[in-house]
XYZ file of C-alpha atoms in Angstrom:
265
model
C -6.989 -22.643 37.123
C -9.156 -20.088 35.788
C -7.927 -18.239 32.496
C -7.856 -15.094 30.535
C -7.341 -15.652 27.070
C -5.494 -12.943 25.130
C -7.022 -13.165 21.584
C -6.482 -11.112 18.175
C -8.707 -13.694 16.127
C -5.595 -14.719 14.704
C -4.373 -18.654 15.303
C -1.614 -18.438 17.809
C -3.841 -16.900 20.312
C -6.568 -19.436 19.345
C -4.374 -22.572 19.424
C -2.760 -21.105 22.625
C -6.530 -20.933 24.128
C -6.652 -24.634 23.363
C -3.776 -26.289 24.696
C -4.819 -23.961 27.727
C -8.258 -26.624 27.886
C -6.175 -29.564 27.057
C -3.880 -28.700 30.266
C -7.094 -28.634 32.822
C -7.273 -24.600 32.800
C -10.790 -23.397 32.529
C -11.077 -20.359 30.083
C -13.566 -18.244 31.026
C -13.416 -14.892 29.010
C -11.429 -13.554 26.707
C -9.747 -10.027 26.478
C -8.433 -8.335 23.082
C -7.064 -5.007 22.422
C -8.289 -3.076 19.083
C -7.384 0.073 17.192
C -9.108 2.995 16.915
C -12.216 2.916 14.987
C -10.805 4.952 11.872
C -7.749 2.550 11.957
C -7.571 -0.846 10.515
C -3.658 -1.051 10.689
C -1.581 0.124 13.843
C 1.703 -1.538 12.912
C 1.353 -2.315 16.797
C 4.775 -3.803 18.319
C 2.354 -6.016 21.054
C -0.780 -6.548 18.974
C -2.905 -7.742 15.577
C -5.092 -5.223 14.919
C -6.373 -6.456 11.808
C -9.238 -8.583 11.963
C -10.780 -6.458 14.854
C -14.102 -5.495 13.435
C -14.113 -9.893 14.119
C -13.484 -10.380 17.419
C -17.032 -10.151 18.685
C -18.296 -12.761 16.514
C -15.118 -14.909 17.865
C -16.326 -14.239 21.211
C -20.326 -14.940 20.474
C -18.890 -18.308 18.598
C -16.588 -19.420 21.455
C -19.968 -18.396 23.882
C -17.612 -16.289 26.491
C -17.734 -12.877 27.545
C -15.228 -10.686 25.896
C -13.700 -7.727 27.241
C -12.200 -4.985 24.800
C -9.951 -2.081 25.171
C -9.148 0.142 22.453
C -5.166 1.252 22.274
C -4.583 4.317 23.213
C -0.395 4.423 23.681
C 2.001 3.498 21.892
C 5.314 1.454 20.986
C 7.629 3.429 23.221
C 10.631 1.799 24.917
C 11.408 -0.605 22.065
C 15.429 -0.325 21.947
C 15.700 -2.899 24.129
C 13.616 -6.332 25.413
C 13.588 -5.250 28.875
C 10.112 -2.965 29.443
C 10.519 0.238 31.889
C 6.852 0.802 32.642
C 5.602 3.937 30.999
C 1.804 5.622 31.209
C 1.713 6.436 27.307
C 3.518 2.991 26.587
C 0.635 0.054 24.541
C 1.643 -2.114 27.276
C -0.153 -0.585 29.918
C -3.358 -0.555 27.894
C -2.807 -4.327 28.070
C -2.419 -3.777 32.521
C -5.757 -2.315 32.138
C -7.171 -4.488 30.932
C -6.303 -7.214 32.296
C -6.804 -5.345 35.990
C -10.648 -4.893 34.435
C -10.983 -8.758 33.511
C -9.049 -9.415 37.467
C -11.724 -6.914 38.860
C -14.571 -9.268 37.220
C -13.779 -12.431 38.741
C -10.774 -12.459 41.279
C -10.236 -15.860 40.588
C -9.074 -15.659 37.532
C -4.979 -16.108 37.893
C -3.885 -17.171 34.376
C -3.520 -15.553 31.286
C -3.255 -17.197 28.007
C -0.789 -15.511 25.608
C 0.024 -17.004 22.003
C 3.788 -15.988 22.109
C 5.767 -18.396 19.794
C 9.190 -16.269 19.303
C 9.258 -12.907 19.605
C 10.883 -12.104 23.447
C 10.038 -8.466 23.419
C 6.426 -10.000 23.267
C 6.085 -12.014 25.921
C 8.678 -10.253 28.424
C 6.193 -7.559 28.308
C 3.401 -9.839 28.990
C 4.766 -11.142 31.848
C 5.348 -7.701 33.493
C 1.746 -6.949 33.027
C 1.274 -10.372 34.742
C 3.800 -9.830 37.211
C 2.188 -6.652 38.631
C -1.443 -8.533 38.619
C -0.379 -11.580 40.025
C -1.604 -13.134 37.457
C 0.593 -16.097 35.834
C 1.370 -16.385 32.208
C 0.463 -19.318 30.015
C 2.615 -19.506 26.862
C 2.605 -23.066 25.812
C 3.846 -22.061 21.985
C 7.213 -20.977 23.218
C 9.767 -21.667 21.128
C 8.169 -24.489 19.494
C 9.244 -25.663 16.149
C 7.324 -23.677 13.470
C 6.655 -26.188 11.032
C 5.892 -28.547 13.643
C 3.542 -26.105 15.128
C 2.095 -25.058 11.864
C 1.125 -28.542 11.198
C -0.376 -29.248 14.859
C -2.685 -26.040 14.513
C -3.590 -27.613 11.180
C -4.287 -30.625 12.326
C -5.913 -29.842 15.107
C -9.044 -27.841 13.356
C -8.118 -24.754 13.302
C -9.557 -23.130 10.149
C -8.088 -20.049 9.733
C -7.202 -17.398 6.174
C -4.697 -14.956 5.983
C -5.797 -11.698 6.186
C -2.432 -9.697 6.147
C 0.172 -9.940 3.817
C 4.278 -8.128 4.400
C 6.140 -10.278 3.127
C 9.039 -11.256 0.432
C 6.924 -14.489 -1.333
C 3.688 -13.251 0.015
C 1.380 -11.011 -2.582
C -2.453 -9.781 -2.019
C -3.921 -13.224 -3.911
C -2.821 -14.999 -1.274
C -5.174 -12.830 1.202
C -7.916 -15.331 2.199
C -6.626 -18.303 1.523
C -6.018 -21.212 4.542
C -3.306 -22.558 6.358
C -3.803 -25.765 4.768
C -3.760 -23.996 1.339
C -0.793 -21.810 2.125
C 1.220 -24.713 3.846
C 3.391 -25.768 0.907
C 3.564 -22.258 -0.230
C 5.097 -21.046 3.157
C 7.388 -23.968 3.292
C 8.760 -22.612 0.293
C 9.180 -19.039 0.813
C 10.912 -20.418 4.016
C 13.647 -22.750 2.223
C 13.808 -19.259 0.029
C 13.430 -16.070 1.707
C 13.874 -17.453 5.497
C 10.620 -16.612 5.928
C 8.846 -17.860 9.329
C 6.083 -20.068 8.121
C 3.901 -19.606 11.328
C 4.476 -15.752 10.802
C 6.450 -14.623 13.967
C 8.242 -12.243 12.207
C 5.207 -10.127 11.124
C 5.442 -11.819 7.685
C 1.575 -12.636 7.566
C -1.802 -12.834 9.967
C -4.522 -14.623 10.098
C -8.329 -14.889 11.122
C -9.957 -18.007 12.779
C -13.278 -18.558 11.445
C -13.241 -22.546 13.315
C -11.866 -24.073 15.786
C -12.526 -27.433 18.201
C -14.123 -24.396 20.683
C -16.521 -23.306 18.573
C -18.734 -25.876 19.899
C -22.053 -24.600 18.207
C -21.331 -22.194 15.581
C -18.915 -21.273 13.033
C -17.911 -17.637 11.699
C -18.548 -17.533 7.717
C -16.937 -14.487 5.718
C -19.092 -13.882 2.922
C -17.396 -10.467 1.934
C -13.966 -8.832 2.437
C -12.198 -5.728 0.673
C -8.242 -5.988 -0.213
C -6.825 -2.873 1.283
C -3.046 -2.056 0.512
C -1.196 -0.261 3.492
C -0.828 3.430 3.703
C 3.231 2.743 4.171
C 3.001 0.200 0.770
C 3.132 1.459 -2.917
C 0.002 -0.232 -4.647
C 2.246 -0.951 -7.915
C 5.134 -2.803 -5.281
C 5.310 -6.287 -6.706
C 8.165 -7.293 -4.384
C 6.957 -6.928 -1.180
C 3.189 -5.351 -0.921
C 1.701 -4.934 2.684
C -2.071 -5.684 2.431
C -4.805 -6.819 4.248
C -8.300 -7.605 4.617
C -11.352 -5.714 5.799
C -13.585 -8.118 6.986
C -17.249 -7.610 5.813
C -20.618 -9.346 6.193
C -19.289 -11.873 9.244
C -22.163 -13.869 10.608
C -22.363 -17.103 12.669
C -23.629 -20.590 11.121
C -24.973 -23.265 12.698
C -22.612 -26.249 12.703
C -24.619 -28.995 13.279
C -27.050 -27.714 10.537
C -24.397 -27.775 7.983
C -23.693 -31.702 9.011
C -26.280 -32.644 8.439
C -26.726 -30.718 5.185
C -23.620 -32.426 4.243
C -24.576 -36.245 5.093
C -27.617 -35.301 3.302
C -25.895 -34.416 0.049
C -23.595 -37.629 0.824
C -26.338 -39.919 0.776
């Protein structure tokens, strides 16, 4: 089946994207939703929206076309899990689109989703779907999170933290990888109760490698700490921060193999 895959640049989307391939699905594009240029931060109920000003090198490494909206609505029938369908709602800016990417190639009917636990998420989702005939594909679902944690690990997918909101969590830990922050988030869990794949908003990430990236590789050689406009800059409990992304580019993998059996040698 041909596939849409909803991406942020963050993990779950990514490692959603690949157990799409490892099913038989054949991604052929990939759709994201971004803020408004002056806005790094939405606090977005649906979507990341850090890590935007990435996606297009995540596209350009992944070699598929990418198709953007920005977000125009906003969070707007959020007492309840159940979505009444509502023009200023973000939701529909996901309908759109999606009923863009549909209009591209009509045979496109699934849409990959990295929903691991949050039901408000991925009930909305499947409205969208629902009214596109298009079918979800949400193979994280309620998956163990440590178990999942280590699987995206283990699986190559090199990604940093670029958001921090959490009880355990402080700005030094912005850029540092899943690998590196593994222990760390196993603690904070056993402590706090904190999620250590991040469902419950407690951190975000950035992939700059996966398996997919079957030529090139994103490398980060810049990035500015930025503390939220809602966080005190002196809060040493719980500060809400995250990176800007600056000076992306793409590097050549195969190059830096054989750089490294080179050095090896």
């Amino acid at each position: 089946m041909k596939v849409v895959a909803l991406v942020s640049g963050g993990k779950d989307s990514c490692f959603n994207m690949m157990r799409c391939a490892e099913e038989g699905h054949e991604v052929v594009c990939v759709a994201n939703l971004h803020p408004p240029k002056e806005i790094a931060e939405l606090d977005s109920y649906m979507y990341q929206s850090v890590g935007s000003e990435g996606i297009k090198f995540y596209a350009d490494a992944l070699g598929l076309p990418l198709f953007q909206r920005k977000i125009s609505g906003r969070p707007k029938c959020v007492e309840s899990n159940t979505y009444v369908q509502d023009e200023e709602d973000e939701v529909e800016d996901l309908y759109h689109l999606l009923k863009t990417v549909k209009e591209w190639d009509p045979e496109i009917r699934g849409v990959s989703a990295g929903a691991i636990n949050s039901t408000y998420q991925k009930l909305r989702v499947e409205h969208v779907c629902e009214r596109l005939g298009l079918v979800p594909l949400c193979f994280l679902w309620e998956l163990d999170q440590l178990q999942l944690l280590d699987a995206m690990i283990s699986a190559g997918v090199k990604a940093v933290l670029i958001k921090v909101a959490a009880l355990g969590l402080t700005p030094k830990h912005l850029g540092h990888s899943l690998e590196q922050m593994r222990a760390h988030l196993v603690a904070m869990h056993a402590k706090y109760g904190l999620h250590v794949c991040g469902e419950g908003g407690e951190y975000e990430t950035f992939v700059l490698d996966c398996p997919m990236f079957k030529r090139r590789r994103i490398a980060m050689d810049e990035a500015t700490t930025e503390v939220h406009f809602n966080s005190a800059p002196n809060d040493a409990i719980c500060p809400v921060a995250y990176l800007k992304l600056g000076n992306l580019s793409l590097v050549e993998k195969e190059a830096e193999e054989k750089k490294n059996i080179c050095c090896a040698r």
